[in-house]
């Protein structure tokens, strides 16, 4: 899906890296892949590379959606939800992701869980991150060195928007109170090349948590986590949304992550990575 | 005669002193174990301080209770085993001089954040403060002690509004909401 008009957006400065991007719709959201526009000598080659890459990523996302979507009656996940298919009989993909989600449940002390209160297995909280991870592997296999993949606000990057430079991809973080403005920006360097955000402002309630629902779930309005990999970032963002301040402390203790949390009163909590950036910006 | 009496009196005093010293050291021993609890707790928190923050240790200092010891025990468990090693060293010193009070340096320990050495302040057998003497990263630079999230003022990040970003992170947008999102604007600009 391509927007038909150009909305007035962030200004593109003269020194800004020239990028090209392609988008598609999957998993109920929009996925976009951006790559540097490449040297002016061979613009056609760069475009073709992008077309191939986006096709591969789209196929991957749609394949996983067909297995894991609870919105598709014909999906494996829906068959399990209806009780027609037991987990031991499910596909290897389904079982693997379930095991991974269960491990995260243990690590986050149940703040993250892949089971709805009604007992239905719902891997929606992890499947998009899984798709991003797999897409990243595919892009690497395709030989792409510099790219930025954004799936509905969750971001994974590699390399730089300016090929051959040390300049990091810079990800803005949207203000949940006003989605047309940014709270801050975070440079996605190699040790933290994944950024995931969980919030109450979009997509309804896909966050469940064993015994942690209710008051704690209302503590934060939006939680962004930067980590070395997208699964860690995504799971911890979801877990902190569900588990509140206690899970936030657990996450910063146990994992090398940076967190920006927006409280319900609009106040911000930030780890040193986000605070340092704020200092640089000012 | 007088001299002899003086000598035996002196010996008696010495014996009493000795007994007293033994008793005292015994008391000091039990003090030591009492303090060890809080010292281990506090230092455990300090192990945690390397990874968590000073909030825990402040609480510990003011209460100095067994309860805080157990709380910080968890912190030590989650941080590193070297943290408890430091706890032993510190608590021994703290125990010996618990009555007098003062400040005592612990041994240096390795943490995820680099080398950490802590100092405790003891007043009347209660640890009142835990501070980091030495904290460096692998490049031997001093680093911020806490990875914990702390309040950040919006005014401190306002200038990020003008930052030239290449992508937008946020809570998952629906395909419909995407159309009016900043990410859509960026994607459109990069067509």
Short mmCIF file of C-alpha atoms in Angstrom, two decimals:
data_model
loop_
_atom_site.label_atom_id
_atom_site.label_comp_id
_atom_site.label_asym_id
_atom_site.label_seq_id
_atom_site.Cartn_x
_atom_site.Cartn_y
_atom_site.Cartn_z
CA UNK A 1 0.00 0.00 0.00
CA UNK A 2 1.36 3.38 -0.98
CA UNK A 3 -0.04 6.67 0.22
CA UNK A 4 -1.49 8.52 -2.76
CA UNK A 5 -0.50 11.94 -1.52
CA UNK A 6 2.45 13.24 0.36
CA UNK A 7 1.31 14.37 3.80
CA UNK A 8 3.30 17.21 5.26
CA UNK A 9 5.81 15.35 7.34
CA UNK A 10 9.22 15.70 8.92
CA UNK A 11 11.41 18.02 6.95
CA UNK A 12 14.11 16.43 4.85
CA UNK A 13 17.27 18.46 5.27
CA UNK A 14 19.94 18.84 2.65
CA UNK A 15 22.42 16.74 4.61
CA UNK A 16 19.92 14.01 5.19
CA UNK A 17 20.67 10.59 3.76
CA UNK A 18 18.66 9.88 0.62
CA UNK A 19 16.50 6.85 1.22
CA UNK A 20 14.09 4.74 -0.76
CA UNK A 21 11.34 2.78 0.87
CA UNK A 22 8.58 0.33 0.02
CA UNK A 23 5.59 -0.69 2.11
CA UNK A 24 3.04 -3.48 2.29
CA UNK A 25 0.16 -4.38 4.58
CA UNK A 26 0.35 -7.46 6.76
CA UNK A 27 -0.66 -8.57 10.23
CA UNK A 28 -3.15 -5.72 10.40
CA UNK A 29 -0.50 -3.08 10.06
CA UNK A 30 1.90 -1.56 7.57
CA UNK A 31 5.45 -2.78 7.14
CA UNK A 32 8.03 -0.53 5.52
CA UNK A 33 11.54 -1.20 4.39
CA UNK A 34 13.91 1.69 3.77
CA UNK A 35 17.38 1.49 2.22
CA UNK A 36 19.86 4.17 1.21
CA UNK A 37 19.10 5.44 -2.29
CA UNK A 38 22.55 4.32 -3.39
CA UNK A 39 25.06 6.00 -5.68
CA UNK A 40 23.57 8.18 -8.37
CA UNK A 41 25.37 6.17 -11.03
CA UNK A 42 23.22 3.09 -10.69
CA UNK A 43 19.84 4.13 -9.32
CA UNK A 44 18.07 1.36 -11.19
CA UNK A 45 20.12 -1.39 -9.55
CA UNK A 46 19.39 -0.04 -6.08
CA UNK A 47 15.68 0.11 -6.79
CA UNK A 48 15.64 -3.46 -8.06
CA UNK A 49 17.46 -4.64 -4.95
CA UNK A 50 14.79 -2.96 -2.84
CA UNK A 51 11.96 -4.50 -4.87
CA UNK A 52 13.40 -7.98 -4.37
CA UNK A 53 13.95 -7.39 -0.66
CA UNK A 54 10.45 -6.08 -0.01
CA UNK A 55 8.95 -9.01 -1.91
CA UNK A 56 10.89 -11.49 0.24
CA UNK A 57 9.91 -9.73 3.46
CA UNK A 58 6.26 -9.49 2.43
CA UNK A 59 6.09 -13.19 1.63
CA UNK A 60 7.63 -13.99 4.99
CA UNK A 61 5.21 -11.79 6.94
CA UNK A 62 2.17 -13.15 5.09
CA UNK A 63 3.31 -16.74 5.59
CA UNK A 64 3.60 -16.26 9.34
CA UNK A 65 0.30 -14.38 9.45
CA UNK A 66 -1.44 -17.30 7.75
CA UNK A 67 -0.19 -19.60 10.52
CA UNK A 68 -0.49 -17.36 13.56
CA UNK A 69 -3.37 -14.96 12.95
CA UNK A 70 -6.41 -15.36 15.17
CA UNK A 71 -8.26 -13.09 12.72
CA UNK A 72 -8.07 -15.77 10.02
CA UNK A 73 -10.50 -18.63 10.67
CA UNK A 74 -8.38 -20.93 8.51
CA UNK A 75 -5.15 -20.35 10.45
CA UNK A 76 -3.47 -22.93 12.61
CA UNK A 77 -3.77 -20.55 15.58
CA UNK A 78 -7.55 -20.33 15.07
CA UNK A 79 -7.82 -24.12 14.92
CA UNK A 80 -6.00 -24.30 18.24
CA UNK A 81 -8.22 -21.59 19.74
CA UNK A 82 -11.27 -23.62 18.73
CA UNK A 83 -9.78 -26.69 20.39
CA UNK A 84 -9.47 -28.59 17.13
CA UNK A 85 -5.70 -28.79 17.30
CA UNK A 86 -3.56 -29.53 20.36
CA UNK A 87 -0.19 -27.88 20.80
CA UNK A 88 1.79 -31.16 20.55
CA UNK A 89 0.19 -31.74 17.14
CA UNK A 90 0.86 -28.22 15.92
CA UNK A 91 3.49 -27.24 13.37
CA UNK A 92 7.13 -26.95 14.33
CA UNK A 93 6.93 -23.15 13.90
CA UNK A 94 3.99 -22.94 16.29
CA UNK A 95 5.62 -25.15 18.90
CA UNK A 96 8.95 -23.37 18.68
CA UNK A 97 7.42 -19.94 19.12
CA UNK A 98 5.24 -21.20 21.96
CA UNK A 99 8.31 -22.55 23.75
CA UNK A 100 10.09 -19.25 23.22
CA UNK A 101 7.09 -17.32 24.57
CA UNK A 102 6.88 -19.64 27.59
CA UNK A 103 10.55 -19.04 28.33
CA UNK A 104 9.93 -15.29 28.20
CA UNK A 105 7.02 -15.73 30.57
CA UNK A 106 9.39 -17.32 33.06
CA UNK A 107 12.10 -14.70 32.54
CA UNK A 108 9.69 -11.80 33.00
CA UNK A 109 8.06 -13.42 36.03
CA UNK A 110 4.76 -13.79 34.16
CA UNK A 111 4.52 -10.16 33.07
CA UNK A 112 4.71 -11.45 29.50
CA UNK A 113 2.50 -14.34 28.61
CA UNK A 114 1.23 -16.00 25.47
CA UNK A 115 -1.96 -17.20 27.04
CA UNK A 116 -5.13 -15.20 27.18
CA UNK A 117 -7.11 -15.13 30.41
CA UNK A 118 -9.49 -17.63 28.77
CA UNK A 119 -6.61 -20.04 28.23
CA UNK A 120 -6.37 -19.62 24.48
CA UNK A 121 -2.80 -19.63 23.21
CA UNK A 122 -2.18 -16.26 21.57
CA UNK A 123 1.26 -15.64 20.21
CA UNK A 124 0.25 -12.27 18.74
CA UNK A 125 2.47 -10.59 21.31
CA UNK A 126 5.56 -12.22 19.86
CA UNK A 127 4.74 -13.22 16.29
CA UNK A 128 5.29 -9.80 14.73
CA UNK A 129 8.70 -9.52 16.41
CA UNK A 130 9.43 -13.05 15.21
CA UNK A 131 8.52 -11.98 11.66
CA UNK A 132 10.81 -8.93 11.94
CA UNK A 133 13.62 -11.16 13.19
CA UNK A 134 13.15 -13.61 10.33
CA UNK A 135 12.96 -10.74 7.84
CA UNK A 136 16.23 -9.39 9.19
CA UNK A 137 17.85 -12.75 8.61
CA UNK A 138 16.50 -12.83 5.05
CA UNK A 139 17.79 -9.33 4.30
CA UNK A 140 21.19 -10.37 5.56
CA UNK A 141 21.03 -13.45 3.34
CA UNK A 142 20.13 -11.21 0.38
CA UNK A 143 23.35 -9.33 1.01
CA UNK A 144 21.74 -6.07 2.13
CA UNK A 145 24.02 -4.23 4.51
CA UNK A 146 22.11 -1.03 5.19
CA UNK A 147 18.39 -1.19 5.84
CA UNK A 148 15.66 -0.12 8.21
CA UNK A 149 12.61 -2.33 8.70
CA UNK A 150 9.59 -0.87 10.45
CA UNK A 151 6.59 -3.08 11.16
CA UNK A 152 3.80 -1.01 12.65
CA UNK A 153 6.16 1.00 14.84
CA UNK A 154 8.60 -1.76 15.79
CA UNK A 155 11.98 -1.22 14.21
CA UNK A 156 15.00 -3.34 13.30
CA UNK A 157 17.95 -1.87 11.43
CA UNK A 158 21.35 -2.83 10.12
CA UNK A 159 24.22 -0.69 8.96
CA UNK A 160 23.66 2.99 8.38
CA UNK A 161 21.40 5.31 6.37
CA UNK A 162 24.64 6.62 4.88
CA UNK A 163 26.47 3.53 3.57
CA UNK A 164 30.02 3.16 4.77
CA UNK A 165 29.62 5.71 7.54
CA UNK A 166 29.19 5.27 11.27
CA UNK A 167 26.04 7.34 11.24
CA UNK A 168 23.31 5.35 13.00
CA UNK A 169 19.71 5.02 11.91
CA UNK A 170 17.74 7.47 13.99
CA UNK A 171 14.31 6.36 15.16
CA UNK A 172 11.82 8.91 16.40
CA UNK A 173 9.51 7.83 19.19
CA UNK A 174 5.97 9.02 18.82
CA UNK A 175 4.20 10.94 21.57
CA UNK A 176 1.18 8.84 22.60
CA UNK A 177 -0.66 12.04 23.54
CA UNK A 178 -0.16 13.55 20.09
CA UNK A 179 0.75 11.09 17.38
CA UNK A 180 1.88 13.83 15.04
CA UNK A 181 4.79 14.74 17.30
CA UNK A 182 7.84 12.92 18.57
CA UNK A 183 8.87 12.52 22.18
CA UNK A 184 12.49 11.98 21.32
CA UNK A 185 14.73 10.07 18.96
CA UNK A 186 16.97 7.10 19.58
CA UNK A 187 20.08 6.18 17.56
CA UNK A 188 20.00 2.49 16.67
CA UNK A 189 23.63 1.47 16.95
CA UNK A 190 24.86 -2.09 16.58
CA UNK A 191 24.44 -3.12 20.22
CA UNK A 192 20.88 -1.76 20.25
CA UNK A 193 19.61 -2.12 16.72
CA UNK A 194 16.06 -3.05 17.65
CA UNK A 195 13.37 -0.78 19.04
CA UNK A 196 9.90 -1.92 20.07
CA UNK A 197 7.07 0.09 21.53
CA UNK A 198 4.03 -1.13 23.36
CA UNK A 199 1.11 1.06 24.21
CA UNK A 200 -2.55 1.41 24.91
CA UNK A 201 -3.16 3.99 22.21
CA UNK A 202 -3.43 1.57 19.29
CA UNK A 203 -4.57 -1.94 18.45
CA UNK A 204 -6.75 -2.48 21.50
CA UNK A 205 -5.73 -4.92 24.17
CA UNK A 206 -3.30 -7.51 23.02
CA UNK A 207 -1.48 -7.39 26.33
CA UNK A 208 -2.42 -9.96 28.89
CA UNK A 209 -0.56 -10.87 31.96
CA UNK A 210 -1.17 -13.61 34.46
CA UNK A 211 -2.51 -12.01 37.60
CA UNK A 212 -1.02 -8.65 36.73
CA UNK A 213 -3.92 -7.16 34.84
CA UNK A 214 -6.00 -4.29 36.28
CA UNK A 215 -4.23 -1.49 38.14
CA UNK A 216 -0.67 -2.21 37.13
CA UNK A 217 -1.63 -2.36 33.50
CA UNK A 218 -2.73 1.23 33.79
CA UNK A 219 0.58 2.49 35.09
CA UNK A 220 2.15 3.26 31.71
CA UNK A 221 0.64 4.58 28.56
CA UNK A 222 3.53 3.70 26.30
CA UNK A 223 6.77 1.80 26.75
CA UNK A 224 9.67 1.76 24.27
CA UNK A 225 12.54 -0.68 24.63
CA UNK A 226 15.79 -0.64 22.64
CA UNK A 227 17.74 -3.90 22.66
CA UNK A 228 20.22 -5.91 20.63
CA UNK A 229 17.43 -8.00 19.13
CA UNK A 230 13.80 -7.34 18.29
CA UNK A 231 12.34 -10.21 20.34
CA UNK A 232 13.91 -8.94 23.56
CA UNK A 233 12.83 -5.38 22.77
CA UNK A 234 9.27 -6.38 21.91
CA UNK A 235 8.72 -8.85 24.74
CA UNK A 236 10.11 -6.48 27.37
CA UNK A 237 8.06 -3.53 26.07
CA UNK A 238 4.93 -5.68 26.32
CA UNK A 239 5.96 -7.03 29.73
CA UNK A 240 6.64 -3.57 31.18
CA UNK A 241 3.27 -2.33 29.90
CA UNK A 242 1.62 -5.24 31.68
CA UNK A 243 3.77 -5.44 34.80
CA UNK A 244 4.42 -1.76 35.46
CA UNK A 245 7.28 -0.30 37.48
CA UNK A 246 8.21 -3.64 38.99
CA UNK A 247 8.78 -5.21 35.60
CA UNK A 248 10.57 -2.07 34.42
CA UNK A 249 13.10 -2.48 37.23
CA UNK A 250 13.42 -6.19 36.48
CA UNK A 251 14.05 -5.51 32.79
CA UNK A 252 16.75 -2.88 33.35
CA UNK A 253 18.41 -5.14 35.93
CA UNK A 254 18.53 -8.27 33.84
CA UNK A 255 18.92 -7.09 30.28
CA UNK A 256 21.15 -4.59 28.56
CA UNK A 257 18.27 -2.48 27.31
CA UNK A 258 17.26 1.15 27.17
CA UNK A 259 13.73 2.05 28.13
CA UNK A 260 11.56 5.12 27.66
CA UNK A 261 8.26 4.83 29.49
CA UNK A 262 5.43 7.34 29.26
CA UNK A 263 3.34 7.34 32.40
CA UNK A 264 -0.38 7.91 32.36
CA UNK A 265 0.08 11.38 33.78
CA UNK A 266 2.35 12.17 30.82
CA UNK A 267 5.58 11.99 32.82
CA UNK A 268 8.56 10.20 31.35
CA UNK A 269 10.88 7.58 32.79
CA UNK A 270 14.11 7.01 30.90
CA UNK A 271 17.22 4.89 31.25
CA UNK A 272 20.67 6.48 30.75
CA UNK A 273 20.65 5.79 27.00
CA UNK A 274 17.61 8.00 26.51
CA UNK A 275 18.75 10.57 29.07
CA UNK A 276 22.18 10.86 27.45
CA UNK A 277 20.52 11.46 24.10
CA UNK A 278 18.34 14.12 25.63
CA UNK A 279 21.44 15.86 26.92
CA UNK A 280 23.04 15.75 23.47
CA UNK A 281 19.96 17.17 21.85
CA UNK A 282 19.69 20.09 24.22
CA UNK B 1 53.85 -5.65 100.77
CA UNK B 2 52.33 -2.68 99.24
CA UNK B 3 54.17 -3.36 96.10
CA UNK B 4 52.97 -6.97 96.06
CA UNK B 5 49.42 -5.87 96.69
CA UNK B 6 49.82 -3.38 93.95
CA UNK B 7 51.11 -6.03 91.60
CA UNK B 8 48.34 -8.52 92.41
CA UNK B 9 45.79 -5.77 92.10
CA UNK B 10 47.27 -4.94 88.77
CA UNK B 11 47.19 -8.61 87.76
CA UNK B 12 43.59 -8.86 88.94
CA UNK B 13 42.70 -5.82 86.95
CA UNK B 14 44.51 -7.27 84.01
CA UNK B 15 42.57 -10.52 84.44
CA UNK B 16 39.34 -8.61 84.69
CA UNK B 17 40.37 -6.59 81.72
CA UNK B 18 41.18 -9.78 79.87
CA UNK B 19 37.85 -11.32 80.78
CA UNK B 20 36.23 -8.06 79.94
CA UNK B 21 38.06 -7.99 76.63
CA UNK B 22 37.00 -11.54 75.93
CA UNK B 23 33.46 -10.73 76.90
CA UNK B 24 33.72 -7.60 74.88
CA UNK B 25 35.01 -9.42 71.88
CA UNK B 26 32.23 -11.88 72.36
CA UNK B 27 29.75 -9.07 72.39
CA UNK B 28 31.53 -7.66 69.44
CA UNK B 29 31.21 -11.04 67.76
CA UNK B 30 27.52 -11.15 68.24
CA UNK B 31 27.41 -7.57 67.12
CA UNK B 32 29.38 -8.61 64.13
CA UNK B 33 26.91 -11.28 63.19
CA UNK B 34 24.04 -8.89 63.79
CA UNK B 35 25.70 -6.33 61.61
CA UNK B 36 26.67 -8.96 59.10
CA UNK B 37 23.01 -9.41 58.36
CA UNK B 38 22.48 -5.79 57.56
CA UNK B 39 25.88 -5.38 55.98
CA UNK B 40 25.28 -8.30 53.68
CA UNK B 41 21.89 -6.88 52.94
CA UNK B 42 23.21 -3.43 52.29
CA UNK B 43 26.14 -4.60 50.27
CA UNK B 44 23.80 -6.87 48.41
CA UNK B 45 21.88 -3.77 47.53
CA UNK B 46 25.12 -2.19 46.50
CA UNK B 47 25.75 -5.09 44.22
CA UNK B 48 22.32 -4.13 43.07
CA UNK B 49 23.34 -0.50 42.99
CA UNK B 50 25.71 -1.39 40.24
CA UNK B 51 22.72 -2.44 38.29
CA UNK B 52 19.78 -0.83 39.96
CA UNK B 53 20.17 2.41 41.82
CA UNK B 54 20.58 4.04 45.16
CA UNK B 55 16.96 3.91 46.20
CA UNK B 56 17.30 0.50 47.79
CA UNK B 57 20.35 1.38 49.82
CA UNK B 58 18.75 4.54 51.17
CA UNK B 59 15.87 2.52 52.48
CA UNK B 60 18.35 0.10 53.94
CA UNK B 61 20.29 2.81 55.66
CA UNK B 62 17.31 4.30 57.37
CA UNK B 63 15.74 1.06 58.47
CA UNK B 64 18.71 -1.23 58.80
CA UNK B 65 16.26 -4.00 59.50
CA UNK B 66 16.24 -7.66 58.64
CA UNK B 67 13.43 -7.01 56.26
CA UNK B 68 15.53 -4.78 54.07
CA UNK B 69 18.26 -7.37 54.27
CA UNK B 70 16.05 -9.97 52.72
CA UNK B 71 14.81 -7.58 50.07
CA UNK B 72 18.30 -6.72 49.01
CA UNK B 73 19.21 -10.37 49.14
CA UNK B 74 17.00 -10.75 46.14
CA UNK B 75 18.78 -7.86 44.49
CA UNK B 76 22.14 -9.50 45.11
CA UNK B 77 20.83 -12.74 43.71
CA UNK B 78 19.72 -11.09 40.55
CA UNK B 79 22.87 -9.06 40.07
CA UNK B 80 25.97 -11.18 40.50
CA UNK B 81 27.73 -13.62 42.76
CA UNK B 82 30.70 -11.30 43.04
CA UNK B 83 28.37 -8.86 44.77
CA UNK B 84 27.98 -11.19 47.72
CA UNK B 85 31.75 -11.69 47.81
CA UNK B 86 32.12 -8.02 48.40
CA UNK B 87 29.45 -8.32 51.05
CA UNK B 88 31.56 -10.72 53.11
CA UNK B 89 34.61 -8.51 53.05
CA UNK B 90 32.70 -5.44 53.99
CA UNK B 91 30.65 -7.04 56.70
CA UNK B 92 33.70 -8.41 58.52
CA UNK B 93 35.18 -4.96 58.79
CA UNK B 94 31.84 -3.48 59.62
CA UNK B 95 31.32 -6.00 62.39
CA UNK B 96 34.65 -5.34 64.10
CA UNK B 97 34.07 -1.64 64.27
CA UNK B 98 30.33 -1.62 64.39
CA UNK B 99 30.16 0.10 67.76
CA UNK B 100 32.53 2.88 66.88
CA UNK B 101 31.04 3.53 63.49
CA UNK B 102 32.89 5.02 60.58
CA UNK B 103 33.33 4.36 56.92
CA UNK B 104 34.63 1.15 55.42
CA UNK B 105 35.61 0.30 51.91
CA UNK B 106 34.61 -3.03 50.38
CA UNK B 107 36.60 -5.00 47.88
CA UNK B 108 36.36 -4.31 44.18
CA UNK B 109 33.97 -6.57 42.32
CA UNK B 110 33.29 -7.12 38.67
CA UNK B 111 29.79 -6.39 37.44
CA UNK B 112 28.05 -6.00 34.12
CA UNK B 113 28.84 -2.29 34.45
CA UNK B 114 32.55 -2.71 35.11
CA UNK B 115 34.52 -2.68 38.33
CA UNK B 116 32.59 -1.57 41.37
CA UNK B 117 33.93 -0.80 44.82
CA UNK B 118 31.59 0.35 47.52
CA UNK B 119 31.97 2.21 50.79
CA UNK B 120 29.61 1.86 53.71
CA UNK B 121 29.08 4.30 56.53
CA UNK B 122 28.24 2.79 59.90
CA UNK B 123 26.71 4.69 62.80
CA UNK B 124 25.93 2.88 66.04
CA UNK B 125 26.03 -0.47 64.32
CA UNK B 126 23.66 0.59 61.58
CA UNK B 127 24.71 1.12 58.02
CA UNK B 128 23.57 4.59 57.17
CA UNK B 129 25.02 5.00 53.73
CA UNK B 130 26.36 3.02 50.82
CA UNK B 131 28.28 4.81 48.13
CA UNK B 132 30.27 3.73 45.12
CA UNK B 133 33.96 4.52 45.39
CA UNK B 134 34.95 3.10 42.12
CA UNK B 135 32.89 2.45 39.07
CA UNK B 136 34.30 2.20 35.61
CA UNK B 137 33.36 0.57 32.39
CA UNK B 138 35.64 -1.71 30.43
CA UNK B 139 37.46 1.29 28.99
CA UNK B 140 38.18 2.42 32.57
CA UNK B 141 36.00 5.48 32.26
CA UNK B 142 33.68 6.44 35.04
CA UNK B 143 30.15 5.50 34.18
CA UNK B 144 26.73 6.30 35.46
CA UNK B 145 25.97 3.87 38.22
CA UNK B 146 22.36 3.08 37.44
CA UNK B 147 20.72 1.49 34.45
CA UNK B 148 17.38 2.11 36.09
CA UNK B 149 14.83 4.37 34.48
CA UNK B 150 14.64 7.80 36.09
CA UNK B 151 12.31 10.73 35.50
CA UNK B 152 13.06 12.78 32.42
CA UNK B 153 11.47 16.15 31.79
CA UNK B 154 9.72 16.69 28.51
CA UNK B 155 11.55 19.96 28.14
CA UNK B 156 14.78 17.97 28.13
CA UNK B 157 13.73 16.09 25.03
CA UNK B 158 11.84 18.81 23.22
CA UNK B 159 14.68 19.52 20.85
CA UNK B 160 14.31 16.00 19.53
CA UNK B 161 11.22 17.26 17.73
CA UNK B 162 13.44 18.75 15.11
CA UNK B 163 15.73 15.74 14.89
CA UNK B 164 15.89 14.30 11.43
CA UNK B 165 14.76 10.77 11.95
CA UNK B 166 14.61 8.02 9.34
CA UNK B 167 11.90 5.94 10.97
CA UNK B 168 9.21 6.23 13.62
CA UNK B 169 8.77 3.93 16.59
CA UNK B 170 5.45 3.73 18.36
CA UNK B 171 2.69 1.47 19.55
CA UNK B 172 1.51 -0.69 16.67
CA UNK B 173 -0.49 1.35 14.21
CA UNK B 174 -3.37 -0.18 12.31
CA UNK B 175 -3.27 -0.09 8.54
CA UNK B 176 -5.90 2.67 8.68
CA UNK B 177 -4.05 4.72 11.27
CA UNK B 178 -0.87 4.35 9.25
CA UNK B 179 -2.25 6.63 6.55
CA UNK B 180 -2.13 9.62 8.86
CA UNK B 181 1.03 8.59 10.70
CA UNK B 182 4.46 10.19 10.68
CA UNK B 183 5.87 6.92 9.35
CA UNK B 184 3.60 7.24 6.30
CA UNK B 185 4.97 10.72 5.74
CA UNK B 186 8.52 9.42 5.87
CA UNK B 187 7.73 6.50 3.57
CA UNK B 188 6.06 8.89 1.15
CA UNK B 189 9.10 11.11 1.19
CA UNK B 190 11.29 8.12 0.36
CA UNK B 191 9.25 6.84 -2.56
#
